[in-house]
PDB file of C-alpha atoms in Angstrom:
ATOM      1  CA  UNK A   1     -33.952 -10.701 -16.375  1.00  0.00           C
ATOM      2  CA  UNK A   2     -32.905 -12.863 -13.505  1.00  0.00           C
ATOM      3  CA  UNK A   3     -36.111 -12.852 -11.792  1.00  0.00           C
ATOM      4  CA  UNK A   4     -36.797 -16.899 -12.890  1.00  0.00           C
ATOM      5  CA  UNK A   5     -33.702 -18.206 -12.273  1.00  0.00           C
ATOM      6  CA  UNK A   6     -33.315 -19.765  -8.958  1.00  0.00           C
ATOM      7  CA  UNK A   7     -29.883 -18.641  -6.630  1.00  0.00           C
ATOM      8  CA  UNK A   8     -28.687 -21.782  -6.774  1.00  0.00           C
ATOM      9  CA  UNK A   9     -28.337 -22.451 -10.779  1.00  0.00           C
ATOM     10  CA  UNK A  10     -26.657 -18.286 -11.234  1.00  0.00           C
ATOM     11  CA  UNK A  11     -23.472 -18.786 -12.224  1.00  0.00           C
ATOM     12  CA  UNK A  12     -20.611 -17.997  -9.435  1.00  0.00           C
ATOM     13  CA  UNK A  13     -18.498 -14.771 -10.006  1.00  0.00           C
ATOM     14  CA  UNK A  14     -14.725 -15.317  -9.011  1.00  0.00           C
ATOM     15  CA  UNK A  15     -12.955 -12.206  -7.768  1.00  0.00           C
ATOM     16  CA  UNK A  16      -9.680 -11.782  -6.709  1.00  0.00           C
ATOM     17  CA  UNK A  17      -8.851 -11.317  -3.250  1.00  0.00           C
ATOM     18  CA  UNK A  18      -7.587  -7.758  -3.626  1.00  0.00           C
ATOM     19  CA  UNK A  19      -7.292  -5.963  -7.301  1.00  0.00           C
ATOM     20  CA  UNK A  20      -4.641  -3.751  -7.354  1.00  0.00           C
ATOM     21  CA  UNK A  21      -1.074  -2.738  -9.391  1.00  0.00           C
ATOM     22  CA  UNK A  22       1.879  -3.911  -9.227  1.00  0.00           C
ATOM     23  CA  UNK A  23       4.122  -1.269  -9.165  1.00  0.00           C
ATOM     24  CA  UNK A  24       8.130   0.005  -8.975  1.00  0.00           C
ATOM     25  CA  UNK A  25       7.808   3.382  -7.964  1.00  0.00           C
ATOM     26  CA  UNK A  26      10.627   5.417  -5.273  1.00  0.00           C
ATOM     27  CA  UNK A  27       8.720   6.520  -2.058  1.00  0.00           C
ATOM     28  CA  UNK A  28       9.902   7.104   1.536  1.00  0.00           C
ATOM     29  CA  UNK A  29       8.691   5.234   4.324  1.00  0.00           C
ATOM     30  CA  UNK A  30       8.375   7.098   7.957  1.00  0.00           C
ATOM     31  CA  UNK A  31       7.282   5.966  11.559  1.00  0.00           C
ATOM     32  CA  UNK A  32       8.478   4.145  14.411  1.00  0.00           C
ATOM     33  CA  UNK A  33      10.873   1.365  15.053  1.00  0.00           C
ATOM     34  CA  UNK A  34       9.666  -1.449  17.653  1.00  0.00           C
ATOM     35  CA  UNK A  35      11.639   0.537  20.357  1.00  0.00           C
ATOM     36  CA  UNK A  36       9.732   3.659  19.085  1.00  0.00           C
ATOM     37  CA  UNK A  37      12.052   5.514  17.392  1.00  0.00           C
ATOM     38  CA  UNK A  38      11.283   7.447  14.539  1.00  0.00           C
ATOM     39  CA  UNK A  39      13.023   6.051  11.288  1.00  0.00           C
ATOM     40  CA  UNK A  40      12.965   7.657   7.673  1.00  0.00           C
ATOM     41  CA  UNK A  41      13.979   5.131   4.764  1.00  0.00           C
ATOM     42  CA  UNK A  42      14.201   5.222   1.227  1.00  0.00           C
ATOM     43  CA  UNK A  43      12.553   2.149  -0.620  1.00  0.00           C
ATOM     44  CA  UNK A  44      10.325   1.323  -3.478  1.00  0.00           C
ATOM     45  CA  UNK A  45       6.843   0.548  -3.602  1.00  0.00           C
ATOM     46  CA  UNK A  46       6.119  -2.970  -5.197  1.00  0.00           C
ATOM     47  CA  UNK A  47       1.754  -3.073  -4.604  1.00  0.00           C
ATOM     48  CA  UNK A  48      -0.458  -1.083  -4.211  1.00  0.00           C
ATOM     49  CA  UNK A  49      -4.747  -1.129  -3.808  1.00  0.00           C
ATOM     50  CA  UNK A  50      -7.092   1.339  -2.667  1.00  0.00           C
ATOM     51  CA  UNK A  51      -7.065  -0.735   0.791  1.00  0.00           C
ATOM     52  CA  UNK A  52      -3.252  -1.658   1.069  1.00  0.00           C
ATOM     53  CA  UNK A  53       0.459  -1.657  -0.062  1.00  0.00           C
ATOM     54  CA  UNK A  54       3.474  -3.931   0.119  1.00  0.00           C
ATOM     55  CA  UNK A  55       7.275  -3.274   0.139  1.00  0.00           C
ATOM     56  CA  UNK A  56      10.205  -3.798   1.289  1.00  0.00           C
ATOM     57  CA  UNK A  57      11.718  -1.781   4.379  1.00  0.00           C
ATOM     58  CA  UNK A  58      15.081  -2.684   5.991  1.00  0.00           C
ATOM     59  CA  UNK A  59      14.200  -1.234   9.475  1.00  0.00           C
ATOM     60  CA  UNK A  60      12.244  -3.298  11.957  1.00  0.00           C
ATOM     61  CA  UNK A  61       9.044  -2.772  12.272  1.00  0.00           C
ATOM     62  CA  UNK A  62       6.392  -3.909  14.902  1.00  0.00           C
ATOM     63  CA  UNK A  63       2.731  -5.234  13.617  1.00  0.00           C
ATOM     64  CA  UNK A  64      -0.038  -2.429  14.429  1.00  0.00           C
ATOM     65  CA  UNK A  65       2.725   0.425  13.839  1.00  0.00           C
ATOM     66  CA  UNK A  66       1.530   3.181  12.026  1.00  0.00           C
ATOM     67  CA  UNK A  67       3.633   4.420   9.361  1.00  0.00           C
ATOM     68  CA  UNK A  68       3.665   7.324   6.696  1.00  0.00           C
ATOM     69  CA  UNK A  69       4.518   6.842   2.844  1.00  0.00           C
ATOM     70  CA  UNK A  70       5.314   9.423   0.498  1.00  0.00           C
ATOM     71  CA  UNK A  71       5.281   8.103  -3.030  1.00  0.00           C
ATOM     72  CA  UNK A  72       6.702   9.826  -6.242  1.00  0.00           C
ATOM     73  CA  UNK A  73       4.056   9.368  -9.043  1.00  0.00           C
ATOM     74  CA  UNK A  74       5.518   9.144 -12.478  1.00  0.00           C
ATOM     75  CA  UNK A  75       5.866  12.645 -14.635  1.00  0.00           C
ATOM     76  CA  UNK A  76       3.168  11.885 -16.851  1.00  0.00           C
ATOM     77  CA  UNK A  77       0.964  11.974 -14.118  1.00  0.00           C
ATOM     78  CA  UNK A  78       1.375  15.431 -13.087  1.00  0.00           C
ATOM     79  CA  UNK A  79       1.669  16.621 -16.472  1.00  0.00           C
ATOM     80  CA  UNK A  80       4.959  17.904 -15.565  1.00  0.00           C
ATOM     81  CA  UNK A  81       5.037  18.126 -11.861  1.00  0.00           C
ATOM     82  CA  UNK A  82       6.752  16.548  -9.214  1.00  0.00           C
ATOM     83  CA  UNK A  83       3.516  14.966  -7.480  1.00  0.00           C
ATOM     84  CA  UNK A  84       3.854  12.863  -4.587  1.00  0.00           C
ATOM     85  CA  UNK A  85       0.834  10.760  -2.848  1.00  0.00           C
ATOM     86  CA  UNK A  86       1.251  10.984   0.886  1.00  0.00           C
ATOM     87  CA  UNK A  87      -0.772   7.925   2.930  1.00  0.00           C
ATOM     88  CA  UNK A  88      -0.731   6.458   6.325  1.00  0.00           C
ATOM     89  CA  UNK A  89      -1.499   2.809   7.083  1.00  0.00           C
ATOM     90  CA  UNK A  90      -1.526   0.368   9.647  1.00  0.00           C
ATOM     91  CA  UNK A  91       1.311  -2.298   9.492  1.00  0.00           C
ATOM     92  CA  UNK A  92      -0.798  -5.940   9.406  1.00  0.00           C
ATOM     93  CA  UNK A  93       2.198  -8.033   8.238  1.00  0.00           C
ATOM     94  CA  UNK A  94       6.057  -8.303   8.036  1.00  0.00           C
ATOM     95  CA  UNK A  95       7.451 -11.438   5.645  1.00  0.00           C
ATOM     96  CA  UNK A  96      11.308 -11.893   6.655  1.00  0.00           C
ATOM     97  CA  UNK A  97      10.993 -15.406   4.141  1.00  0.00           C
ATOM     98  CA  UNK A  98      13.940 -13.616   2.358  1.00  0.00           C
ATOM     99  CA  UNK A  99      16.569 -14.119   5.108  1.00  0.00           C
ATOM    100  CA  UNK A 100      19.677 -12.547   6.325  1.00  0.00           C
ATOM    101  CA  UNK A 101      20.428  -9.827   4.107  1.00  0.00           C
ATOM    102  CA  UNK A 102      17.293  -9.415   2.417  1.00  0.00           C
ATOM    103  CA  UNK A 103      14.626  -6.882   3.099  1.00  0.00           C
ATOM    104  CA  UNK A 104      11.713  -8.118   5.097  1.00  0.00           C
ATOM    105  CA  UNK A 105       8.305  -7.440   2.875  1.00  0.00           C
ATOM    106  CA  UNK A 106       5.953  -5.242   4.831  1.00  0.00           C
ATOM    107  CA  UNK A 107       2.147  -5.462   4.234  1.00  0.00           C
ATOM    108  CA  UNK A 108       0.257  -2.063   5.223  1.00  0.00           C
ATOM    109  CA  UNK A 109      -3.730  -1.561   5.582  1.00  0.00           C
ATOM    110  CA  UNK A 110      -3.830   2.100   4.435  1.00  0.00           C
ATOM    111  CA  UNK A 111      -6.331   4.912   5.554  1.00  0.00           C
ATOM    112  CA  UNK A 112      -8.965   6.195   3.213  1.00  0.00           C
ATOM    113  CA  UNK A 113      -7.479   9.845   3.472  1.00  0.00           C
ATOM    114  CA  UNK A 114      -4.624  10.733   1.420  1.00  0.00           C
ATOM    115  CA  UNK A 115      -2.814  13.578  -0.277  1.00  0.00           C
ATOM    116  CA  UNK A 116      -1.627  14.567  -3.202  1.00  0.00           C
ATOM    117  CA  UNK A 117       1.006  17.382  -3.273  1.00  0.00           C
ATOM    118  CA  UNK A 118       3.546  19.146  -5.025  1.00  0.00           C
ATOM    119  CA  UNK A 119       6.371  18.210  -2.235  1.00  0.00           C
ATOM    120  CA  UNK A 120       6.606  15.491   0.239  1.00  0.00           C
ATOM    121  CA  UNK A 121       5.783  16.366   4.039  1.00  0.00           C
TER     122      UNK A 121
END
């Protein structure tokens, strides 16, 4: 028990900022441009937690855009079906470090709700 030991002498637990997986998996990205218009692009999901993703998306996108992403989940998850997750998020950074030519990494906080389904939206 922990009752006699003061705060001050517990040891410290380090967590990382965010747990998550790095992944490679095809999904579609969906939502507006900074002008507003409504963009569909292919792309691949590179990290992912149960409060955010990040990838890379050639369109321009404007900070506080919501966007839609409809991921393929590997085969062996659906046992044989073609399962997709399909989550919206809020857009709370874009990295253009890679310059001219080189997608700009997007960083999106998503929504609790999301769907699984046998084809995308």
């Amino acid at each position: 028990m922990l009752r006699g030991i003061s705060w001050e002498s517990r040891p410290v637990r380090h967590r990382p900022p965010e747990r998550g997986f790095k992944l490679s998996l095809p999904m579609t990205v969906e939502g507006p441009d900074p002008d507003g218009t409504f963009f569909h692009e292919e792309t691949t999901l590179t990290f992912m937690s149960h409060q955010s993703a990040l990838f890379p998306l050639e369109n321009q996108v404007a900070l506080d855009s919501r966007l839609k992403l409809v991921v393929s989940l590997p085969p062996k998850l659906g046992e044989g079906r073609n399962l997709k997750l399909v989550v919206k998020g809020t857009i709370v950074d874009v990295d253009s470090n890679g310059g001219v030519g080189h997608p700009r990494q997007v960083a999106l906080r998503l929504e609790s709700r999301y769907i699984i389904q046998t084809d995308a939206l």
